[in-house]
Coordinates of C-alpha atoms in Angstrom, one line a residue:
Chain A
M219 CA -45.2 -182.4 -57.4
K220 CA -45.5 -186.1 -56.7
K221 CA -48.3 -187.7 -58.7
K222 CA -49.8 -191.2 -59.4
I223 CA -52.4 -192.1 -62.0
I224 CA -54.8 -194.8 -61.0
V225 CA -57.2 -196.6 -63.3
K226 CA -60.8 -197.5 -62.2
L227 CA -61.2 -200.2 -64.7
D228 CA -64.9 -200.7 -64.4
K229 CA -65.4 -197.1 -65.4
C230 CA -63.4 -197.1 -68.6
I231 CA -65.9 -197.1 -71.6
G232 CA -63.0 -197.0 -74.2
C233 CA -63.9 -193.5 -75.5
R234 CA -60.2 -192.8 -76.1
S235 CA -60.6 -189.2 -75.0
C236 CA -57.5 -189.6 -73.0
E237 CA -55.4 -190.6 -76.1
I238 CA -56.4 -187.4 -77.9
A239 CA -55.8 -185.2 -74.9
C240 CA -52.4 -186.9 -74.4
A241 CA -51.3 -186.6 -77.9
R242 CA -52.4 -182.9 -77.9
E243 CA -50.5 -182.2 -74.8
H244 CA -47.4 -183.7 -76.3
S245 CA -47.8 -182.1 -79.7
P246 CA -45.3 -179.2 -80.5
S247 CA -47.9 -176.4 -80.2
R248 CA -50.2 -178.2 -77.6
S249 CA -53.1 -177.2 -79.9
G250 CA -55.8 -179.3 -81.3
E251 CA -55.3 -177.8 -84.8
R252 CA -51.6 -179.1 -84.9
I253 CA -52.4 -182.6 -84.3
T254 CA -55.1 -182.9 -87.0
A255 CA -52.7 -181.2 -89.5
D256 CA -49.6 -183.3 -88.5
T257 CA -50.8 -186.4 -86.6
K258 CA -47.4 -188.1 -86.9
K259 CA -45.8 -185.5 -84.7
A260 CA -48.4 -186.0 -82.0
L261 CA -48.2 -189.5 -80.3
S262 CA -50.4 -190.4 -77.5
R263 CA -48.5 -191.9 -74.5
I264 CA -51.6 -193.7 -73.3
S265 CA -53.4 -196.3 -75.4
I266 CA -56.9 -197.7 -75.0
R267 CA -56.6 -201.2 -76.0
T268 CA -59.3 -203.9 -75.8
G269 CA -59.4 -207.5 -74.6
L270 CA -61.3 -209.7 -76.9
A271 CA -65.1 -210.5 -76.4
N272 CA -64.7 -213.9 -77.7
P273 CA -61.4 -215.0 -78.9
T274 CA -62.8 -217.5 -81.5
D275 CA -64.6 -214.5 -83.0
A276 CA -61.6 -212.5 -83.6
P277 CA -60.4 -213.5 -87.1
E278 CA -63.7 -212.9 -88.6
M279 CA -64.0 -209.4 -86.9
R280 CA -60.8 -208.3 -88.6
P281 CA -60.2 -206.7 -92.0
K282 CA -59.0 -209.2 -94.5
K283 CA -56.0 -207.2 -95.1
G284 CA -53.8 -205.0 -93.1
K285 CA -54.4 -203.5 -89.6
P286 CA -57.7 -201.8 -88.7
K287 CA -57.4 -198.0 -88.6
T288 CA -59.6 -197.8 -85.4
E289 CA -59.6 -200.8 -83.1
I290 CA -63.0 -202.7 -83.1
V291 CA -64.2 -202.6 -79.5
T292 CA -65.0 -206.2 -78.9
G293 CA -64.2 -206.5 -75.3
K294 CA -63.3 -204.6 -72.2
A295 CA -61.3 -201.5 -72.8
Y296 CA -58.0 -201.1 -70.7
P297 CA -55.9 -197.9 -70.6
I298 CA -52.4 -199.1 -71.1
R299 CA -49.9 -196.6 -69.8
C300 CA -46.7 -196.3 -67.8
R301 CA -47.0 -197.1 -64.2
H302 CA -43.7 -195.5 -63.3
C303 CA -42.8 -198.8 -61.6
D304 CA -40.9 -199.0 -58.2
D305 CA -38.4 -201.2 -59.8
P306 CA -38.7 -200.1 -63.5
K307 CA -37.5 -202.7 -66.0
C308 CA -37.2 -200.2 -68.8
V309 CA -34.7 -198.1 -66.9
E310 CA -32.7 -201.2 -66.2
A311 CA -32.6 -202.0 -69.8
C312 CA -32.0 -198.6 -71.2
M313 CA -28.4 -198.8 -72.5
S314 CA -28.2 -195.1 -73.4
G315 CA -29.3 -193.5 -70.0
A316 CA -32.3 -192.0 -71.7
L317 CA -34.6 -193.4 -69.2
I318 CA -34.2 -192.6 -65.5
K319 CA -36.4 -192.6 -62.5
N320 CA -36.2 -189.3 -60.9
E321 CA -36.4 -188.3 -57.3
E322 CA -40.2 -187.7 -57.5
G323 CA -40.5 -191.4 -58.7
T324 CA -41.3 -190.5 -62.3
V325 CA -39.8 -192.5 -65.0
I326 CA -38.7 -189.8 -67.4
H327 CA -37.3 -190.0 -71.0
D328 CA -34.7 -187.7 -72.5
P329 CA -35.4 -187.8 -76.3
D330 CA -31.9 -186.3 -76.9
K331 CA -30.2 -189.4 -75.4
C332 CA -32.6 -192.1 -76.9
V333 CA -31.1 -193.9 -79.8
G334 CA -34.1 -196.1 -80.7
C335 CA -32.6 -199.5 -79.5
W336 CA -36.0 -200.6 -78.3
M337 CA -34.4 -202.3 -75.3
C338 CA -37.1 -200.7 -73.0
I339 CA -39.8 -202.1 -75.2
M340 CA -38.3 -205.4 -74.8
A341 CA -38.3 -205.1 -71.0
C342 CA -41.6 -203.3 -70.2
P343 CA -44.1 -206.1 -69.2
Y344 CA -47.1 -203.8 -69.7
G345 CA -46.3 -202.9 -73.3
A346 CA -46.5 -199.4 -72.3
I347 CA -43.8 -197.7 -74.4
K348 CA -44.4 -196.7 -78.0
R349 CA -42.1 -196.3 -80.8
D350 CA -41.9 -192.8 -82.7
L351 CA -40.8 -194.2 -85.8
D352 CA -40.4 -190.9 -87.5
N353 CA -37.8 -189.7 -85.0
K354 CA -36.6 -193.2 -84.1
I355 CA -37.0 -192.8 -80.5
I356 CA -39.5 -194.0 -77.9
V357 CA -42.4 -192.0 -76.3
K358 CA -43.9 -192.7 -72.9
C359 CA -45.9 -191.2 -70.2
D360 CA -44.3 -188.4 -68.3
L361 CA -47.1 -187.6 -66.0
C362 CA -47.4 -184.0 -67.6
P363 CA -44.7 -182.3 -65.5
Q364 CA -45.9 -178.9 -66.8
R365 CA -49.6 -179.4 -65.4
D366 CA -50.9 -180.3 -62.0
T367 CA -53.5 -182.8 -63.4
P368 CA -52.3 -184.9 -66.3
A369 CA -54.0 -184.3 -69.6
C370 CA -55.5 -187.8 -69.7
V371 CA -57.0 -187.5 -66.3
E372 CA -58.5 -184.0 -67.0
A373 CA -60.0 -185.4 -70.4
C374 CA -61.5 -188.6 -68.8
K375 CA -65.2 -187.9 -68.5
T376 CA -66.2 -191.0 -66.7
G377 CA -63.6 -190.9 -63.8
A378 CA -61.8 -193.9 -65.0
I379 CA -58.4 -192.3 -64.9
V380 CA -57.7 -190.5 -61.8
C381 CA -54.6 -188.7 -60.2
I382 CA -53.4 -188.7 -56.6
L383 CA -51.4 -185.8 -55.9
G384 CA -48.7 -184.8 -53.5
E385 CA -49.5 -185.1 -49.8
R386 CA -52.3 -187.5 -50.4
L387 CA -50.0 -189.9 -52.2
E388 CA -47.2 -189.6 -49.6
R389 CA -49.9 -190.5 -47.0
E390 CA -51.0 -193.4 -49.0
N391 CA -47.6 -194.6 -49.5
E392 CA -46.7 -194.3 -45.8
S393 CA -50.0 -196.3 -44.8
I394 CA -48.9 -199.0 -47.3
A395 CA -45.4 -199.1 -45.9
E396 CA -46.7 -199.2 -42.2
G397 CA -49.2 -201.9 -43.3
S398 CA -46.6 -204.1 -44.9
G399 CA -43.9 -203.5 -42.1
Chain B
M286 CA -17.4 -208.2 -38.9
R287 CA -15.1 -210.9 -40.2
A288 CA -12.2 -211.8 -38.1
S289 CA -9.8 -210.7 -41.0
Q290 CA -11.0 -207.2 -40.6
R291 CA -8.5 -207.1 -37.6
G292 CA -5.9 -207.0 -40.5
L293 CA -7.0 -203.7 -41.8
V294 CA -5.8 -201.9 -38.7
E295 CA -2.3 -203.4 -38.8
M296 CA -2.0 -202.8 -42.5
N297 CA -1.1 -199.5 -44.0
L298 CA -3.8 -198.8 -46.4
D299 CA -4.0 -195.8 -48.7
A300 CA -7.7 -195.7 -48.5
Q301 CA -10.6 -197.7 -46.9
Y302 CA -14.1 -197.7 -48.3
K303 CA -17.1 -199.5 -47.2
Y304 CA -17.8 -200.6 -50.8
V305 CA -15.3 -201.1 -53.6
I306 CA -16.4 -201.8 -57.0
I307 CA -14.1 -203.1 -59.8
G308 CA -15.6 -202.2 -63.1
N309 CA -17.4 -198.9 -64.1
S310 CA -19.9 -200.2 -66.8
A311 CA -23.4 -201.7 -66.4
A312 CA -23.0 -203.9 -63.5
G313 CA -20.7 -201.6 -61.6
I314 CA -23.1 -198.8 -61.9
G315 CA -26.0 -201.0 -61.1
C316 CA -24.1 -201.8 -57.9
V317 CA -23.8 -198.1 -57.2
E318 CA -27.5 -197.6 -57.6
G319 CA -28.4 -200.9 -55.6
I320 CA -26.3 -199.7 -52.7
R321 CA -27.6 -196.1 -52.6
K322 CA -31.2 -197.4 -52.6
V323 CA -30.3 -198.8 -49.1
D324 CA -27.4 -197.0 -47.9
K325 CA -27.1 -193.1 -48.8
E326 CA -23.9 -192.4 -47.0
G327 CA -21.6 -195.5 -46.9
S328 CA -18.4 -194.7 -48.7
I329 CA -18.0 -196.1 -52.4
A330 CA -15.0 -196.5 -54.6
I331 CA -15.4 -197.5 -58.2
I332 CA -12.2 -198.5 -59.9
S333 CA -11.7 -198.9 -63.7
D334 CA -8.6 -199.3 -65.9
E335 CA -10.4 -197.0 -68.5
K336 CA -10.1 -193.3 -67.9
M337 CA -13.6 -192.5 -69.0
H338 CA -16.6 -191.4 -67.0
T339 CA -19.1 -194.3 -67.1
Y340 CA -20.1 -194.8 -70.7
S341 CA -22.3 -197.4 -72.5
R342 CA -20.6 -200.2 -74.4
C343 CA -23.7 -200.8 -76.3
L344 CA -23.4 -197.2 -77.8
T345 CA -19.9 -197.9 -79.1
S346 CA -21.4 -198.8 -82.7
Y347 CA -23.5 -195.8 -82.5
Y348 CA -20.4 -193.8 -81.8
I349 CA -18.9 -195.1 -84.9
A350 CA -21.8 -194.4 -86.9
G351 CA -21.7 -190.7 -85.6
V352 CA -25.1 -191.1 -83.9
V353 CA -23.6 -190.4 -80.4
D354 CA -20.6 -188.3 -79.5
D355 CA -18.3 -188.1 -76.5
E356 CA -21.0 -186.6 -74.4
K357 CA -23.9 -188.8 -75.3
I358 CA -22.0 -192.1 -75.1
L359 CA -22.0 -191.3 -71.2
F360 CA -25.0 -193.2 -69.9
R361 CA -25.0 -191.2 -66.6
P362 CA -24.6 -187.6 -66.3
K363 CA -21.1 -185.9 -65.6
D364 CA -22.0 -185.1 -61.9
Y365 CA -23.0 -188.7 -61.3
Y366 CA -20.2 -189.7 -59.0
A367 CA -20.6 -186.5 -57.0
K368 CA -24.2 -186.9 -56.7
K369 CA -24.0 -190.6 -55.6
K370 CA -21.0 -189.8 -53.3
V371 CA -18.8 -192.2 -55.2
T372 CA -15.0 -191.8 -55.4
P373 CA -14.0 -192.7 -58.9
I374 CA -10.5 -194.3 -59.3
L375 CA -10.1 -194.3 -63.1
G376 CA -7.4 -195.3 -65.3
R377 CA -6.0 -197.5 -62.6
K378 CA -6.0 -201.4 -62.8
V379 CA -6.5 -203.7 -60.0
V380 CA -3.7 -206.0 -60.0
K381 CA -4.6 -208.2 -57.1
I382 CA -7.3 -209.0 -54.7
F383 CA -6.4 -210.0 -51.0
P384 CA -9.6 -211.6 -49.8
N385 CA -8.2 -212.4 -46.3
D386 CA -7.1 -208.8 -45.8
N387 CA -10.0 -207.2 -47.4
H388 CA -8.0 -205.1 -49.8
V389 CA -7.0 -204.7 -53.3
V390 CA -3.8 -203.5 -54.8
L391 CA -3.6 -201.2 -57.8
D392 CA -1.1 -201.0 -60.6
D393 CA 0.5 -198.0 -59.0
G394 CA 0.9 -199.9 -55.7
A395 CA -1.8 -198.2 -53.9
R396 CA -3.7 -200.5 -51.4
I397 CA -7.4 -200.0 -51.1
G398 CA -9.4 -201.6 -48.3
Y399 CA -13.0 -202.5 -48.5
S400 CA -15.8 -204.1 -46.3
S401 CA -17.3 -205.6 -49.3
L402 CA -16.2 -205.9 -52.8
M403 CA -17.9 -206.2 -56.1
I404 CA -16.1 -207.7 -59.1
A405 CA -17.7 -206.4 -62.3
T406 CA -14.8 -206.8 -64.5
G407 CA -16.9 -207.8 -67.6
A408 CA -15.6 -209.7 -70.5
S409 CA -13.0 -209.2 -73.4
P410 CA -13.3 -209.9 -77.0
V411 CA -11.8 -213.0 -78.4
I412 CA -9.2 -212.7 -81.1
Y413 CA -8.9 -216.1 -82.8
D414 CA -5.5 -217.5 -83.7
I415 CA -5.3 -217.0 -87.4
P416 CA -2.2 -215.7 -89.2
G417 CA -2.1 -212.0 -89.5
N418 CA -4.3 -211.2 -86.6
N419 CA -2.0 -208.6 -85.4
K420 CA -1.8 -206.4 -88.5
Q421 CA -2.7 -202.7 -88.5
G422 CA -6.3 -202.5 -89.3
V423 CA -7.5 -205.4 -87.2
F424 CA -9.9 -204.3 -84.5
V425 CA -12.3 -205.5 -81.8
L426 CA -15.2 -203.6 -80.6
R427 CA -15.8 -203.4 -76.9
T428 CA -14.4 -200.2 -75.4
Y429 CA -14.7 -196.5 -76.1
E430 CA -11.0 -196.7 -77.3
D431 CA -11.9 -199.4 -79.8
A432 CA -14.7 -197.4 -81.0
R433 CA -12.5 -194.3 -81.4
R434 CA -9.9 -196.2 -83.4
I435 CA -12.3 -197.8 -85.7
S436 CA -14.1 -194.6 -86.2
E437 CA -10.9 -193.1 -87.4
A438 CA -10.2 -195.9 -89.7
A439 CA -13.7 -196.0 -91.1
V440 CA -13.2 -193.5 -94.0
P441 CA -15.8 -193.6 -96.9
G442 CA -14.7 -195.9 -99.7
K443 CA -12.8 -198.3 -97.4
R444 CA -13.6 -201.9 -97.2
A445 CA -14.2 -203.9 -94.1
V446 CA -14.6 -207.5 -93.1
V447 CA -16.6 -208.2 -89.9
M448 CA -16.0 -211.6 -88.5
G449 CA -18.9 -212.7 -86.6
G450 CA -22.7 -212.5 -87.1
G451 CA -23.9 -211.8 -83.5
L452 CA -25.1 -208.5 -82.2
V453 CA -21.7 -206.7 -82.0
G454 CA -20.8 -207.9 -85.5
L455 CA -24.1 -206.7 -87.0
K456 CA -24.2 -203.5 -85.2
A457 CA -20.4 -202.7 -86.2
A458 CA -21.4 -203.6 -89.7
D459 CA -24.4 -201.3 -89.6
A460 CA -22.1 -198.6 -88.1
L461 CA -19.3 -199.0 -90.7
H462 CA -22.0 -199.0 -93.6
A463 CA -23.3 -195.8 -92.3
K464 CA -19.8 -194.3 -92.5
G465 CA -19.6 -195.1 -96.3
V466 CA -17.6 -198.4 -95.8
E467 CA -18.3 -201.2 -97.9
V468 CA -19.0 -204.3 -95.6
W469 CA -18.7 -207.9 -95.7
V470 CA -20.1 -210.0 -92.7
I471 CA -18.4 -213.5 -92.4
V472 CA -20.2 -216.0 -90.3
T473 CA -19.0 -219.4 -89.3
S474 CA -22.6 -220.7 -88.5
P475 CA -25.3 -221.4 -91.2
Q476 CA -27.2 -218.2 -90.1
I477 CA -26.5 -214.9 -88.4
M478 CA -27.3 -214.3 -84.8
S479 CA -27.2 -218.0 -84.0
Q480 CA -27.3 -217.5 -80.3
T481 CA -30.6 -215.9 -80.1
M482 CA -32.4 -216.0 -83.4
D483 CA -33.9 -219.0 -85.1
R484 CA -33.4 -220.0 -88.7
E485 CA -36.4 -218.0 -90.1
G486 CA -36.0 -215.0 -88.3
A487 CA -32.2 -214.7 -89.1
E488 CA -33.1 -215.1 -92.8
I489 CA -35.4 -212.2 -92.6
L490 CA -32.7 -210.1 -90.9
R491 CA -30.0 -211.3 -93.4
K492 CA -32.3 -210.1 -96.2
Q493 CA -32.7 -206.7 -94.6
L494 CA -28.9 -206.3 -94.4
E495 CA -28.4 -207.5 -98.0
E496 CA -31.1 -205.3 -99.2
N497 CA -29.3 -202.4 -97.6
G498 CA -25.9 -203.1 -99.1
I499 CA -24.2 -205.2 -96.4
K500 CA -22.9 -208.6 -97.7
V501 CA -23.3 -211.7 -95.8
M502 CA -21.5 -214.9 -96.1
T503 CA -22.6 -217.7 -93.8
E504 CA -20.8 -221.1 -93.2
T505 CA -17.5 -219.4 -94.0
N506 CA -14.4 -218.6 -92.0
V507 CA -11.6 -216.1 -92.3
E508 CA -8.5 -218.3 -92.4
E509 CA -5.7 -215.6 -92.9
I510 CA -5.4 -211.8 -92.8
I511 CA -3.1 -210.7 -95.5
G512 CA -0.9 -207.7 -95.8
N513 CA 2.4 -206.3 -95.1
K514 CA 2.0 -204.5 -92.0
K515 CA -1.5 -203.3 -92.8
V516 CA -4.5 -205.3 -93.6
E517 CA -4.8 -205.7 -97.4
A518 CA -7.0 -208.7 -97.8
V519 CA -8.5 -211.8 -96.2
R520 CA -8.4 -215.4 -97.3
L521 CA -11.6 -217.2 -96.7
S522 CA -12.3 -220.9 -96.2
T523 CA -14.0 -220.9 -99.6
G524 CA -10.6 -220.1 -101.2
Q525 CA -11.7 -216.7 -102.0
T526 CA -9.7 -213.5 -101.3
L527 CA -11.6 -210.3 -100.2
T528 CA -9.6 -207.1 -100.5
C529 CA -10.1 -204.9 -97.4
D530 CA -8.6 -202.3 -95.1
I531 CA -10.4 -203.2 -91.8
V532 CA -11.0 -206.4 -90.1
I533 CA -13.1 -206.7 -87.0
F534 CA -13.1 -209.6 -84.7
A535 CA -16.8 -209.9 -83.3
K536 CA -16.7 -213.6 -82.6
G537 CA -17.7 -213.4 -78.8
V538 CA -16.3 -212.4 -75.6
R539 CA -14.6 -214.2 -72.7
P540 CA -15.3 -213.2 -69.1
N541 CA -12.3 -211.6 -67.3
I542 CA -12.0 -214.0 -64.4
G543 CA -8.2 -213.7 -63.8
L544 CA -8.2 -211.4 -61.0
A545 CA -10.9 -213.6 -59.2
K546 CA -9.3 -216.8 -60.0
D547 CA -5.8 -215.6 -58.6
A548 CA -7.5 -214.6 -55.4
G549 CA -9.0 -218.1 -55.0
I550 CA -12.6 -217.1 -55.7
E551 CA -14.5 -220.0 -57.2
T552 CA -14.7 -219.8 -61.0
D553 CA -15.7 -222.0 -63.9
Y554 CA -16.2 -220.2 -67.2
G555 CA -17.2 -217.2 -65.3
I556 CA -17.1 -216.2 -61.5
L557 CA -19.5 -218.5 -59.8
V558 CA -22.3 -216.7 -57.7
D559 CA -25.2 -217.7 -55.7
T560 CA -28.7 -216.2 -56.0
H561 CA -27.5 -213.2 -54.0
M562 CA -24.7 -212.5 -56.4
K563 CA -22.3 -213.6 -53.7
T564 CA -19.2 -215.5 -54.6
N565 CA -17.9 -218.3 -52.3
I566 CA -16.4 -215.5 -50.2
P567 CA -18.9 -214.0 -48.0
N568 CA -18.1 -210.2 -48.6
I569 CA -17.1 -210.5 -52.2
Y570 CA -19.8 -210.3 -55.1
A571 CA -19.7 -210.5 -58.8
A572 CA -22.1 -209.3 -61.4
G573 CA -22.4 -208.8 -65.1
D574 CA -20.6 -210.3 -68.1
V575 CA -18.2 -211.8 -65.8
A576 CA -20.5 -213.7 -63.4
E577 CA -22.1 -217.0 -63.8
A578 CA -25.4 -216.5 -62.3
K579 CA -28.8 -218.4 -62.1
D580 CA -30.8 -218.7 -65.5
F581 CA -34.3 -218.1 -64.9
I582 CA -35.6 -220.9 -67.2
T583 CA -33.3 -223.8 -66.4
G584 CA -32.1 -222.7 -63.0
E585 CA -28.5 -223.6 -63.8
R586 CA -25.7 -221.2 -63.7
Y587 CA -25.2 -219.4 -67.0
I588 CA -23.7 -216.0 -68.4
H589 CA -26.3 -214.0 -70.4
A590 CA -23.8 -211.3 -71.2
I591 CA -26.4 -208.6 -71.9
W592 CA -27.0 -205.1 -70.6
P593 CA -30.2 -205.4 -68.7
N594 CA -29.0 -208.5 -66.8
A595 CA -25.8 -206.7 -65.8
V596 CA -27.6 -203.7 -64.4
E597 CA -30.2 -205.9 -62.6
Q598 CA -27.4 -208.2 -61.1
G599 CA -25.3 -205.3 -60.1
C600 CA -28.4 -203.6 -58.3
I601 CA -29.2 -206.9 -56.5
A602 CA -25.6 -207.5 -55.4
G603 CA -25.6 -203.9 -54.3
K604 CA -28.5 -204.0 -52.1
N605 CA -27.3 -207.2 -50.6
M606 CA -23.9 -205.7 -49.9
A607 CA -25.7 -202.8 -48.1
G608 CA -27.3 -205.2 -45.8
C609 CA -30.7 -206.2 -47.6
D610 CA -31.7 -209.8 -48.4
V611 CA -32.6 -209.7 -52.1
E612 CA -32.7 -212.8 -54.3
Y613 CA -32.0 -212.9 -58.0
A614 CA -34.8 -214.6 -59.9
G615 CA -32.5 -215.5 -62.7
G616 CA -31.3 -214.1 -66.1
I617 CA -33.0 -214.4 -69.5
A618 CA -31.2 -214.0 -72.7
M619 CA -32.9 -211.2 -74.6
N620 CA -31.7 -208.8 -77.2
S621 CA -33.0 -206.1 -79.4
V622 CA -31.4 -204.9 -82.6
D623 CA -32.9 -202.5 -85.2
L624 CA -31.2 -202.9 -88.6
F625 CA -32.2 -200.2 -91.2
G626 CA -35.5 -199.6 -89.6
L627 CA -36.5 -203.2 -89.1
A628 CA -36.8 -204.0 -85.3
S629 CA -36.2 -207.5 -84.0
I630 CA -36.3 -208.7 -80.5
A631 CA -35.6 -212.3 -79.3
I632 CA -36.3 -213.3 -75.8
G633 CA -35.5 -216.6 -73.8
F634 CA -35.3 -220.0 -75.4
T635 CA -36.0 -219.5 -79.1
R636 CA -34.4 -222.5 -80.7
P637 CA -35.6 -225.8 -79.0
R638 CA -35.0 -229.0 -81.0
G639 CA -38.7 -229.7 -81.4
K640 CA -41.6 -231.6 -79.9
D641 CA -39.7 -234.6 -78.7
H642 CA -38.2 -232.3 -76.0
G643 CA -41.5 -231.3 -74.8
Y644 CA -41.4 -227.9 -76.6
E645 CA -44.4 -226.6 -78.6
I646 CA -43.6 -223.9 -81.3
I647 CA -46.2 -221.5 -82.8
G648 CA -45.5 -219.0 -85.3
R649 CA -46.7 -216.6 -87.9
S650 CA -44.9 -214.7 -90.6
I651 CA -46.2 -212.2 -93.1
P652 CA -43.2 -211.7 -95.5
E653 CA -44.4 -208.8 -97.4
K654 CA -44.6 -206.7 -94.0
K655 CA -41.5 -208.4 -92.7
F656 CA -43.6 -209.5 -89.7
Y657 CA -42.4 -212.5 -88.0
R658 CA -43.4 -214.0 -84.6
K659 CA -42.6 -217.1 -82.9
I660 CA -43.4 -218.3 -79.5
V661 CA -41.8 -221.3 -77.7
L662 CA -44.0 -222.9 -75.1
K663 CA -43.4 -225.6 -72.5
D664 CA -46.3 -227.0 -70.6
G665 CA -48.4 -224.0 -71.6
V666 CA -45.8 -221.6 -70.4
I667 CA -43.9 -219.1 -72.7
V668 CA -40.1 -219.9 -72.6
G669 CA -39.2 -217.9 -75.7
A670 CA -40.4 -215.4 -78.0
I671 CA -39.2 -213.7 -81.3
C672 CA -40.8 -210.6 -82.6
I673 CA -39.6 -209.0 -86.0
G674 CA -41.3 -205.9 -87.5
E675 CA -44.1 -205.3 -84.7
V676 CA -42.0 -205.5 -81.5
E677 CA -44.5 -203.6 -79.1
A678 CA -45.6 -206.8 -77.7
A679 CA -42.1 -208.2 -76.8
G680 CA -42.1 -206.7 -73.3
V681 CA -45.5 -208.4 -72.6
F682 CA -44.1 -211.7 -73.7
A683 CA -41.0 -211.1 -71.4
G684 CA -43.4 -210.3 -68.6
L685 CA -45.3 -213.6 -69.1
I686 CA -42.1 -215.6 -69.3
K687 CA -41.2 -214.1 -65.9
R688 CA -44.7 -214.6 -64.5
R689 CA -44.6 -218.3 -65.8
A690 CA -48.2 -217.7 -66.8
N691 CA -50.1 -220.5 -68.4
V692 CA -51.1 -219.3 -71.7
S693 CA -52.6 -222.5 -73.1
K694 CA -56.1 -220.9 -73.8
I695 CA -54.8 -217.9 -75.7
K696 CA -52.2 -219.3 -77.9
D697 CA -53.8 -218.0 -81.1
I698 CA -54.1 -214.5 -79.6
L699 CA -50.4 -214.4 -78.9
L700 CA -49.7 -214.4 -82.5
R701 CA -52.1 -211.6 -83.6
E702 CA -50.3 -208.4 -84.8
D703 CA -52.4 -206.4 -82.2
F704 CA -51.6 -208.7 -79.2
D705 CA -50.9 -206.5 -76.3
Y706 CA -51.2 -206.3 -72.4
A707 CA -55.0 -205.7 -72.8
K708 CA -55.5 -209.1 -74.2
V709 CA -53.6 -210.6 -71.3
L710 CA -55.8 -208.8 -68.9
G711 CA -59.1 -209.4 -70.9
E712 CA -58.5 -213.3 -70.9
G713 CA -57.9 -213.1 -67.1
L714 CA -54.5 -214.7 -67.7
I715 CA -52.8 -212.9 -64.8
E716 CA -54.2 -210.9 -62.0
D717 CA -53.0 -207.3 -62.2
T718 CA -54.3 -205.1 -59.4
S719 CA -51.3 -202.7 -59.4
D720 CA -52.4 -199.2 -60.0
F721 CA -55.9 -200.4 -60.8
A722 CA -58.7 -199.8 -58.6
T723 CA -62.5 -200.5 -58.6
A724 CA -64.9 -197.7 -58.3

């Protein structure tokens, strides 16, 4: 079924529930136990990243050494995820044919074809593609083809991440097309 | 329709297609996809002198390393031509284009007519004129056949000299090394990747290669390939002789413009195209490594012989061939290479000559983490970026380059390891309402 995820930015409080749900959905066993046992195998395809409250404060807020384990929420939270663009730059850049835009409009990734060249990462202007360094491939949002409501949408308690489905999406697309035509 | 179309009726053509594409790689396939976005039915023929189903030249080094096989090297599925309603004419070479009569002639004498033609003939590796360059064991790496031959020669314990420290050379070196071949990379310039990477970045990558057992010699040339029939050694400009069994020329490519030139199509170094990817002949287009198209940053015509540009140009040409009016914003040099787990991405103009030309360079390096980032700015707008180690932000930089966003007020943030798209939005740098909605 055709789906589209929309983010209502002012509702996102940066709780990161979506990240956990996504990682769990994409873990081998799709169970919470597995991801705590083997976090490396369960990567979230959506990331809650934050802007900075005040850029000049930033250096003091960061640990002296290394990358903070959890991000310090200093500014507005933004869910960063694949938008399944109409004209996807990642697909254009994919030299192995691992990324394609299917007939439903979803940009899907075939891990068997991926060689970890990071060309898609170079091309995605949203930084929505992640590296799975254990397997030297990328991971990205697949809109949860096995479920009607994507896991991140289901997990979002504030209604910041919503999903438009099937016919309604087509109606909206049509009205956009009519409007612009 | 052009007046010359009349000629089609009088001529005895073996076949007639609405679209004929010469070339079966990135730009050719991009063209198919561009056409099919607009015209689902119009007949398409794709002609290539190689027999293979469309495969990825960028994967040839992975093929040598054994990471991809005959199946995985294909970048579109086996049923692709059937699904896209394309007639593949493979293993046949176009020998002449007749622009006035709208047809091409193949090496078997067949005449193929077209309404519009795409020239996506790519480029060929350059073999420099040095003694011994025709000996057995001398290779180039461009085609599947090249990769297959190198793969056969790359037996553990053999020794190889790779001439050239660009992307093809380094990826070939990496692949040979993975096969158990001892590898020297011989580079004329003072650094590797001199086309895309700056000195400091190149030094990090060189170290990465050397730590993993690949030997790199800069400011050195191979002057002679020694051996009876087979390669036995190379003589270097330093006077040194290196014993080896394999020599790979990876010193750049030259666009295949011969066909176009003979047909009277305007060429310079490559085929000259406008922002619709059209040549000086209205129904003939060119794209990819053969096409000299607009550069995004300078606005001048230039060839960025890279995969994403070829696909994009092909797609834009295809849409225009099918009757749309789509303009090419221009190409940007960009490339990504992962060497022994160290990722590096260079985008745009990364090596300006300093402030006197109006460029501002900011950078940050954390040697113990192999983290390096450099941003080149002009009038507050990013024109180039290098990311080594942490590369996730590279695409965000590419996006900022293409949007010509003024980043003056967040310059320091750009260098943070955790720089990402959220910072761009958080600082209100660009307006992004796509897929976002307010409650």
